[in-house]
XYZ file of C-alpha atoms in Angstrom:
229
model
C 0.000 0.000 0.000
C 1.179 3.608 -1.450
C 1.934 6.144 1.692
C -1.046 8.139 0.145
C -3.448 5.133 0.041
C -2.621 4.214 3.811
C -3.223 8.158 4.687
C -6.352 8.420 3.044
C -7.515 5.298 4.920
C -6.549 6.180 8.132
C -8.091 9.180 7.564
C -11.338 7.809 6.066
C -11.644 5.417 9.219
C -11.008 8.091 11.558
C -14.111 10.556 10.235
C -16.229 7.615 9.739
C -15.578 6.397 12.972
C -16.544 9.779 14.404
C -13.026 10.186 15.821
C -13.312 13.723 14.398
C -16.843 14.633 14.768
C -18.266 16.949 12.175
C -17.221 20.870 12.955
C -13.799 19.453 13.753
C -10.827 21.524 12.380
C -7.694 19.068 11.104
C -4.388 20.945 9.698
C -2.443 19.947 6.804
C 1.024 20.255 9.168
C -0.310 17.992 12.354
C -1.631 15.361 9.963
C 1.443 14.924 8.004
C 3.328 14.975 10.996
C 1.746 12.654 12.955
C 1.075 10.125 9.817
C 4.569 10.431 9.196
C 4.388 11.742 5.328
C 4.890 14.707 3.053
C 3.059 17.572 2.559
C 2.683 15.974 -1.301
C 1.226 12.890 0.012
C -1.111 14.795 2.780
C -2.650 17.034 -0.075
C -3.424 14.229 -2.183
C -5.126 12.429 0.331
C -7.111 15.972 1.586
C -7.903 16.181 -1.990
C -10.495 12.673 -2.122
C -11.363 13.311 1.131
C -12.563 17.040 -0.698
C -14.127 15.438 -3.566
C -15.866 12.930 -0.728
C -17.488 15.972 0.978
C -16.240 14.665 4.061
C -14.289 17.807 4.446
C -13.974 21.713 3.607
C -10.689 23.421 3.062
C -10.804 27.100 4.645
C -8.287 29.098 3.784
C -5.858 30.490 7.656
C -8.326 28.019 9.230
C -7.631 24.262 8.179
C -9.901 21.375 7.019
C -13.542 21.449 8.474
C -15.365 18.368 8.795
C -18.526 18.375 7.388
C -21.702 16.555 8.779
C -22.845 12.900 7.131
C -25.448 14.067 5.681
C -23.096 16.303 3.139
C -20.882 13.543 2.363
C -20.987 11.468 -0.828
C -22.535 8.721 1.084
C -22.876 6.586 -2.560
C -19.135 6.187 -3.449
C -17.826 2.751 -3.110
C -14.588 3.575 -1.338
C -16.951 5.721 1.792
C -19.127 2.800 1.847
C -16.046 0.565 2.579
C -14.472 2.640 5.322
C -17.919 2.747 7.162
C -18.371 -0.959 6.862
C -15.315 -1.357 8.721
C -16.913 0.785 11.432
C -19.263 0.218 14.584
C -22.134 1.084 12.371
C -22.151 -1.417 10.060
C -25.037 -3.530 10.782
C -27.223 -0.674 10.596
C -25.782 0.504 7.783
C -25.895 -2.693 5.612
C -29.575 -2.575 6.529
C -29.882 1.015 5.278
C -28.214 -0.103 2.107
C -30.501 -3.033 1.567
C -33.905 -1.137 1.844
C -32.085 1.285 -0.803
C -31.246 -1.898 -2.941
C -35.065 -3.183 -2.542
C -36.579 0.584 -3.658
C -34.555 0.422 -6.345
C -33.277 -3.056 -8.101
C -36.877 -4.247 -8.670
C -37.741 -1.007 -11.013
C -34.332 -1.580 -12.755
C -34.809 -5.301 -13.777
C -38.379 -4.288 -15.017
C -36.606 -1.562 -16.958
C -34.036 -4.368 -17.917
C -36.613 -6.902 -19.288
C -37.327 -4.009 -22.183
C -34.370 -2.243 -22.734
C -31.579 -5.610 -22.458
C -29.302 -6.091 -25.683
C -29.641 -9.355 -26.908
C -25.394 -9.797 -25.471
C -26.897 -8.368 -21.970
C -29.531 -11.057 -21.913
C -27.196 -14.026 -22.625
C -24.636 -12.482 -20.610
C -27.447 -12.595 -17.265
C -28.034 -16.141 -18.412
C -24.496 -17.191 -18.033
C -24.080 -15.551 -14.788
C -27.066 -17.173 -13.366
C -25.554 -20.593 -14.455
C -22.226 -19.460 -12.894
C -23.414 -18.495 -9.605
C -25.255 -22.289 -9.805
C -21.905 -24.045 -9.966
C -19.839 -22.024 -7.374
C -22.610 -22.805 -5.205
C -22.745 -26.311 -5.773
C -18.929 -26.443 -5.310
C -18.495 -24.319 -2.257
C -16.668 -21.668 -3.627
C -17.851 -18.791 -1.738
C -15.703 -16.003 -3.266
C -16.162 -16.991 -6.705
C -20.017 -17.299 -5.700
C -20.206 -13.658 -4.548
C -18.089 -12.331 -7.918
C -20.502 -14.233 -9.886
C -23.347 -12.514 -7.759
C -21.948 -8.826 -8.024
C -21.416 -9.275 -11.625
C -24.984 -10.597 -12.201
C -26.844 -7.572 -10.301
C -24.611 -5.178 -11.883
C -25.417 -6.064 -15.192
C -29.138 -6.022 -14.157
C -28.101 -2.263 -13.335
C -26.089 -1.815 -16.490
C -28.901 -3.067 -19.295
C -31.387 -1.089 -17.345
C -30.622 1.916 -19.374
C -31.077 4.152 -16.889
C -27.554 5.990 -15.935
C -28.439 6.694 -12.638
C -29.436 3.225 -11.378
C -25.684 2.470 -12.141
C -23.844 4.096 -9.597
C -26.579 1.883 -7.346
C -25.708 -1.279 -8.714
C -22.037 -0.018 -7.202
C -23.524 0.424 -3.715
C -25.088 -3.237 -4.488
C -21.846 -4.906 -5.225
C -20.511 -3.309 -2.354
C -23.282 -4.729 -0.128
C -22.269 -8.070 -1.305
C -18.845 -7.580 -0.920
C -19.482 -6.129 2.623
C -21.881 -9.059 3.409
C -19.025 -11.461 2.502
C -16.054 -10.072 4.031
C -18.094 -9.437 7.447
C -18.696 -13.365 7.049
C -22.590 -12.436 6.935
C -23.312 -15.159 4.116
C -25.814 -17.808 5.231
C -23.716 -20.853 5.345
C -25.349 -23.148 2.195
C -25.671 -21.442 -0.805
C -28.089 -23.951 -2.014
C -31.022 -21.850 -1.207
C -33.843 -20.838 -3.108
C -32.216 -17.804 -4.367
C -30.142 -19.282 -6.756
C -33.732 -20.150 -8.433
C -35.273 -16.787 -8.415
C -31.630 -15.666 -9.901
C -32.284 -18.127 -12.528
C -36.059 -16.762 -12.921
C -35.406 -13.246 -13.266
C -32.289 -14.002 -15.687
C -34.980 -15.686 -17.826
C -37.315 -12.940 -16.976
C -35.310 -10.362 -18.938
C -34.244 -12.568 -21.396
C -37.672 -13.258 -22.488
C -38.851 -9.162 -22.218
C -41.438 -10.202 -19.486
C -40.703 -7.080 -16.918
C -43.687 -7.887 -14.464
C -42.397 -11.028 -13.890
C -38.645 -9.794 -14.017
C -39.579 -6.727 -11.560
C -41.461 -9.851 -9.136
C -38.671 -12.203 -9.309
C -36.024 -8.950 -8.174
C -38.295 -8.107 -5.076
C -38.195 -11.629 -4.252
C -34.012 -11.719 -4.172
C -33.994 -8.556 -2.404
C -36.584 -8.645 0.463
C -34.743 -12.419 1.242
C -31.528 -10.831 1.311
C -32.353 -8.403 3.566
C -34.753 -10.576 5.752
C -31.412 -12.900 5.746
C -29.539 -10.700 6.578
C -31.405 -9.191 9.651
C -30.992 -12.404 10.839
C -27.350 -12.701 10.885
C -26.985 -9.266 12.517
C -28.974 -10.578 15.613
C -26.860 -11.168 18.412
Protein backbone atom coordinates (compact mmCIF):
# COMPACT_ATOMS: atom_id res chain seq x y z
CA UNK A 1 0.00 0.00 0.00
CA UNK A 2 1.18 3.61 -1.45
CA UNK A 3 1.93 6.14 1.69
CA UNK A 4 -1.05 8.14 0.14
CA UNK A 5 -3.45 5.13 0.04
CA UNK A 6 -2.62 4.21 3.81
CA UNK A 7 -3.22 8.16 4.69
CA UNK A 8 -6.35 8.42 3.04
CA UNK A 9 -7.52 5.30 4.92
CA UNK A 10 -6.55 6.18 8.13
CA UNK A 11 -8.09 9.18 7.56
CA UNK A 12 -11.34 7.81 6.07
CA UNK A 13 -11.64 5.42 9.22
CA UNK A 14 -11.01 8.09 11.56
CA UNK A 15 -14.11 10.56 10.23
CA UNK A 16 -16.23 7.61 9.74
CA UNK A 17 -15.58 6.40 12.97
CA UNK A 18 -16.54 9.78 14.40
CA UNK A 19 -13.03 10.19 15.82
CA UNK A 20 -13.31 13.72 14.40
CA UNK A 21 -16.84 14.63 14.77
CA UNK A 22 -18.27 16.95 12.18
CA UNK A 23 -17.22 20.87 12.95
CA UNK A 24 -13.80 19.45 13.75
CA UNK A 25 -10.83 21.52 12.38
CA UNK A 26 -7.69 19.07 11.10
CA UNK A 27 -4.39 20.94 9.70
CA UNK A 28 -2.44 19.95 6.80
CA UNK A 29 1.02 20.26 9.17
CA UNK A 30 -0.31 17.99 12.35
CA UNK A 31 -1.63 15.36 9.96
CA UNK A 32 1.44 14.92 8.00
CA UNK A 33 3.33 14.98 11.00
CA UNK A 34 1.75 12.65 12.95
CA UNK A 35 1.08 10.13 9.82
CA UNK A 36 4.57 10.43 9.20
CA UNK A 37 4.39 11.74 5.33
CA UNK A 38 4.89 14.71 3.05
CA UNK A 39 3.06 17.57 2.56
CA UNK A 40 2.68 15.97 -1.30
CA UNK A 41 1.23 12.89 0.01
CA UNK A 42 -1.11 14.79 2.78
CA UNK A 43 -2.65 17.03 -0.07
CA UNK A 44 -3.42 14.23 -2.18
CA UNK A 45 -5.13 12.43 0.33
CA UNK A 46 -7.11 15.97 1.59
CA UNK A 47 -7.90 16.18 -1.99
CA UNK A 48 -10.50 12.67 -2.12
CA UNK A 49 -11.36 13.31 1.13
CA UNK A 50 -12.56 17.04 -0.70
CA UNK A 51 -14.13 15.44 -3.57
CA UNK A 52 -15.87 12.93 -0.73
CA UNK A 53 -17.49 15.97 0.98
CA UNK A 54 -16.24 14.66 4.06
CA UNK A 55 -14.29 17.81 4.45
CA UNK A 56 -13.97 21.71 3.61
CA UNK A 57 -10.69 23.42 3.06
CA UNK A 58 -10.80 27.10 4.65
CA UNK A 59 -8.29 29.10 3.78
CA UNK A 60 -5.86 30.49 7.66
CA UNK A 61 -8.33 28.02 9.23
CA UNK A 62 -7.63 24.26 8.18
CA UNK A 63 -9.90 21.37 7.02
CA UNK A 64 -13.54 21.45 8.47
CA UNK A 65 -15.37 18.37 8.79
CA UNK A 66 -18.53 18.37 7.39
CA UNK A 67 -21.70 16.56 8.78
CA UNK A 68 -22.85 12.90 7.13
CA UNK A 69 -25.45 14.07 5.68
CA UNK A 70 -23.10 16.30 3.14
CA UNK A 71 -20.88 13.54 2.36
CA UNK A 72 -20.99 11.47 -0.83
CA UNK A 73 -22.53 8.72 1.08
CA UNK A 74 -22.88 6.59 -2.56
CA UNK A 75 -19.13 6.19 -3.45
CA UNK A 76 -17.83 2.75 -3.11
CA UNK A 77 -14.59 3.57 -1.34
CA UNK A 78 -16.95 5.72 1.79
CA UNK A 79 -19.13 2.80 1.85
CA UNK A 80 -16.05 0.57 2.58
CA UNK A 81 -14.47 2.64 5.32
CA UNK A 82 -17.92 2.75 7.16
CA UNK A 83 -18.37 -0.96 6.86
CA UNK A 84 -15.32 -1.36 8.72
CA UNK A 85 -16.91 0.78 11.43
CA UNK A 86 -19.26 0.22 14.58
CA UNK A 87 -22.13 1.08 12.37
CA UNK A 88 -22.15 -1.42 10.06
CA UNK A 89 -25.04 -3.53 10.78
CA UNK A 90 -27.22 -0.67 10.60
CA UNK A 91 -25.78 0.50 7.78
CA UNK A 92 -25.89 -2.69 5.61
CA UNK A 93 -29.57 -2.58 6.53
CA UNK A 94 -29.88 1.02 5.28
CA UNK A 95 -28.21 -0.10 2.11
CA UNK A 96 -30.50 -3.03 1.57
CA UNK A 97 -33.90 -1.14 1.84
CA UNK A 98 -32.08 1.29 -0.80
CA UNK A 99 -31.25 -1.90 -2.94
CA UNK A 100 -35.07 -3.18 -2.54
CA UNK A 101 -36.58 0.58 -3.66
CA UNK A 102 -34.55 0.42 -6.34
CA UNK A 103 -33.28 -3.06 -8.10
CA UNK A 104 -36.88 -4.25 -8.67
CA UNK A 105 -37.74 -1.01 -11.01
CA UNK A 106 -34.33 -1.58 -12.75
CA UNK A 107 -34.81 -5.30 -13.78
CA UNK A 108 -38.38 -4.29 -15.02
CA UNK A 109 -36.61 -1.56 -16.96
CA UNK A 110 -34.04 -4.37 -17.92
CA UNK A 111 -36.61 -6.90 -19.29
CA UNK A 112 -37.33 -4.01 -22.18
CA UNK A 113 -34.37 -2.24 -22.73
CA UNK A 114 -31.58 -5.61 -22.46
CA UNK A 115 -29.30 -6.09 -25.68
CA UNK A 116 -29.64 -9.35 -26.91
CA UNK A 117 -25.39 -9.80 -25.47
CA UNK A 118 -26.90 -8.37 -21.97
CA UNK A 119 -29.53 -11.06 -21.91
CA UNK A 120 -27.20 -14.03 -22.62
CA UNK A 121 -24.64 -12.48 -20.61
CA UNK A 122 -27.45 -12.60 -17.26
CA UNK A 123 -28.03 -16.14 -18.41
CA UNK A 124 -24.50 -17.19 -18.03
CA UNK A 125 -24.08 -15.55 -14.79
CA UNK A 126 -27.07 -17.17 -13.37
CA UNK A 127 -25.55 -20.59 -14.46
CA UNK A 128 -22.23 -19.46 -12.89
CA UNK A 129 -23.41 -18.50 -9.60
CA UNK A 130 -25.26 -22.29 -9.80
CA UNK A 131 -21.91 -24.04 -9.97
CA UNK A 132 -19.84 -22.02 -7.37
CA UNK A 133 -22.61 -22.80 -5.21
CA UNK A 134 -22.74 -26.31 -5.77
CA UNK A 135 -18.93 -26.44 -5.31
CA UNK A 136 -18.50 -24.32 -2.26
CA UNK A 137 -16.67 -21.67 -3.63
CA UNK A 138 -17.85 -18.79 -1.74
CA UNK A 139 -15.70 -16.00 -3.27
CA UNK A 140 -16.16 -16.99 -6.70
CA UNK A 141 -20.02 -17.30 -5.70
CA UNK A 142 -20.21 -13.66 -4.55
CA UNK A 143 -18.09 -12.33 -7.92
CA UNK A 144 -20.50 -14.23 -9.89
CA UNK A 145 -23.35 -12.51 -7.76
CA UNK A 146 -21.95 -8.83 -8.02
CA UNK A 147 -21.42 -9.27 -11.63
CA UNK A 148 -24.98 -10.60 -12.20
CA UNK A 149 -26.84 -7.57 -10.30
CA UNK A 150 -24.61 -5.18 -11.88
CA UNK A 151 -25.42 -6.06 -15.19
CA UNK A 152 -29.14 -6.02 -14.16
CA UNK A 153 -28.10 -2.26 -13.33
CA UNK A 154 -26.09 -1.81 -16.49
CA UNK A 155 -28.90 -3.07 -19.30
CA UNK A 156 -31.39 -1.09 -17.35
CA UNK A 157 -30.62 1.92 -19.37
CA UNK A 158 -31.08 4.15 -16.89
CA UNK A 159 -27.55 5.99 -15.93
CA UNK A 160 -28.44 6.69 -12.64
CA UNK A 161 -29.44 3.23 -11.38
CA UNK A 162 -25.68 2.47 -12.14
CA UNK A 163 -23.84 4.10 -9.60
CA UNK A 164 -26.58 1.88 -7.35
CA UNK A 165 -25.71 -1.28 -8.71
CA UNK A 166 -22.04 -0.02 -7.20
CA UNK A 167 -23.52 0.42 -3.72
CA UNK A 168 -25.09 -3.24 -4.49
CA UNK A 169 -21.85 -4.91 -5.23
CA UNK A 170 -20.51 -3.31 -2.35
CA UNK A 171 -23.28 -4.73 -0.13
CA UNK A 172 -22.27 -8.07 -1.31
CA UNK A 173 -18.85 -7.58 -0.92
CA UNK A 174 -19.48 -6.13 2.62
CA UNK A 175 -21.88 -9.06 3.41
CA UNK A 176 -19.02 -11.46 2.50
CA UNK A 177 -16.05 -10.07 4.03
CA UNK A 178 -18.09 -9.44 7.45
CA UNK A 179 -18.70 -13.37 7.05
CA UNK A 180 -22.59 -12.44 6.93
CA UNK A 181 -23.31 -15.16 4.12
CA UNK A 182 -25.81 -17.81 5.23
CA UNK A 183 -23.72 -20.85 5.35
CA UNK A 184 -25.35 -23.15 2.20
CA UNK A 185 -25.67 -21.44 -0.80
CA UNK A 186 -28.09 -23.95 -2.01
CA UNK A 187 -31.02 -21.85 -1.21
CA UNK A 188 -33.84 -20.84 -3.11
CA UNK A 189 -32.22 -17.80 -4.37
CA UNK A 190 -30.14 -19.28 -6.76
CA UNK A 191 -33.73 -20.15 -8.43
CA UNK A 192 -35.27 -16.79 -8.42
CA UNK A 193 -31.63 -15.67 -9.90
CA UNK A 194 -32.28 -18.13 -12.53
CA UNK A 195 -36.06 -16.76 -12.92
CA UNK A 196 -35.41 -13.25 -13.27
CA UNK A 197 -32.29 -14.00 -15.69
CA UNK A 198 -34.98 -15.69 -17.83
CA UNK A 199 -37.32 -12.94 -16.98
CA UNK A 200 -35.31 -10.36 -18.94
CA UNK A 201 -34.24 -12.57 -21.40
CA UNK A 202 -37.67 -13.26 -22.49
CA UNK A 203 -38.85 -9.16 -22.22
CA UNK A 204 -41.44 -10.20 -19.49
CA UNK A 205 -40.70 -7.08 -16.92
CA UNK A 206 -43.69 -7.89 -14.46
CA UNK A 207 -42.40 -11.03 -13.89
CA UNK A 208 -38.65 -9.79 -14.02
CA UNK A 209 -39.58 -6.73 -11.56
CA UNK A 210 -41.46 -9.85 -9.14
CA UNK A 211 -38.67 -12.20 -9.31
CA UNK A 212 -36.02 -8.95 -8.17
CA UNK A 213 -38.29 -8.11 -5.08
CA UNK A 214 -38.20 -11.63 -4.25
CA UNK A 215 -34.01 -11.72 -4.17
CA UNK A 216 -33.99 -8.56 -2.40
CA UNK A 217 -36.58 -8.65 0.46
CA UNK A 218 -34.74 -12.42 1.24
CA UNK A 219 -31.53 -10.83 1.31
CA UNK A 220 -32.35 -8.40 3.57
CA UNK A 221 -34.75 -10.58 5.75
CA UNK A 222 -31.41 -12.90 5.75
CA UNK A 223 -29.54 -10.70 6.58
CA UNK A 224 -31.40 -9.19 9.65
CA UNK A 225 -30.99 -12.40 10.84
CA UNK A 226 -27.35 -12.70 10.88
CA UNK A 227 -26.99 -9.27 12.52
CA UNK A 228 -28.97 -10.58 15.61
CA UNK A 229 -26.86 -11.17 18.41
Amino acid sequence: MTLHAHLLDSLGLALTSGRYPPGTVLRLDELTTKYGVSRTVGREAVRVLEALKMVRSRPKIGLIVLPIAEWNLFDPQLIRWRLAGSDRAELLRQLSQLRAAVEPVAAGLAATNASDEQRGELLRLADEMRKHAIAGDTPAFVEADVAFHRQVFVASGNDLFVHVGEVTAEVLHGRAELQLMPPNLQTTALDWHGLEAEAISQGNAAEAERVSRCIVLDSAAELDRLLKP
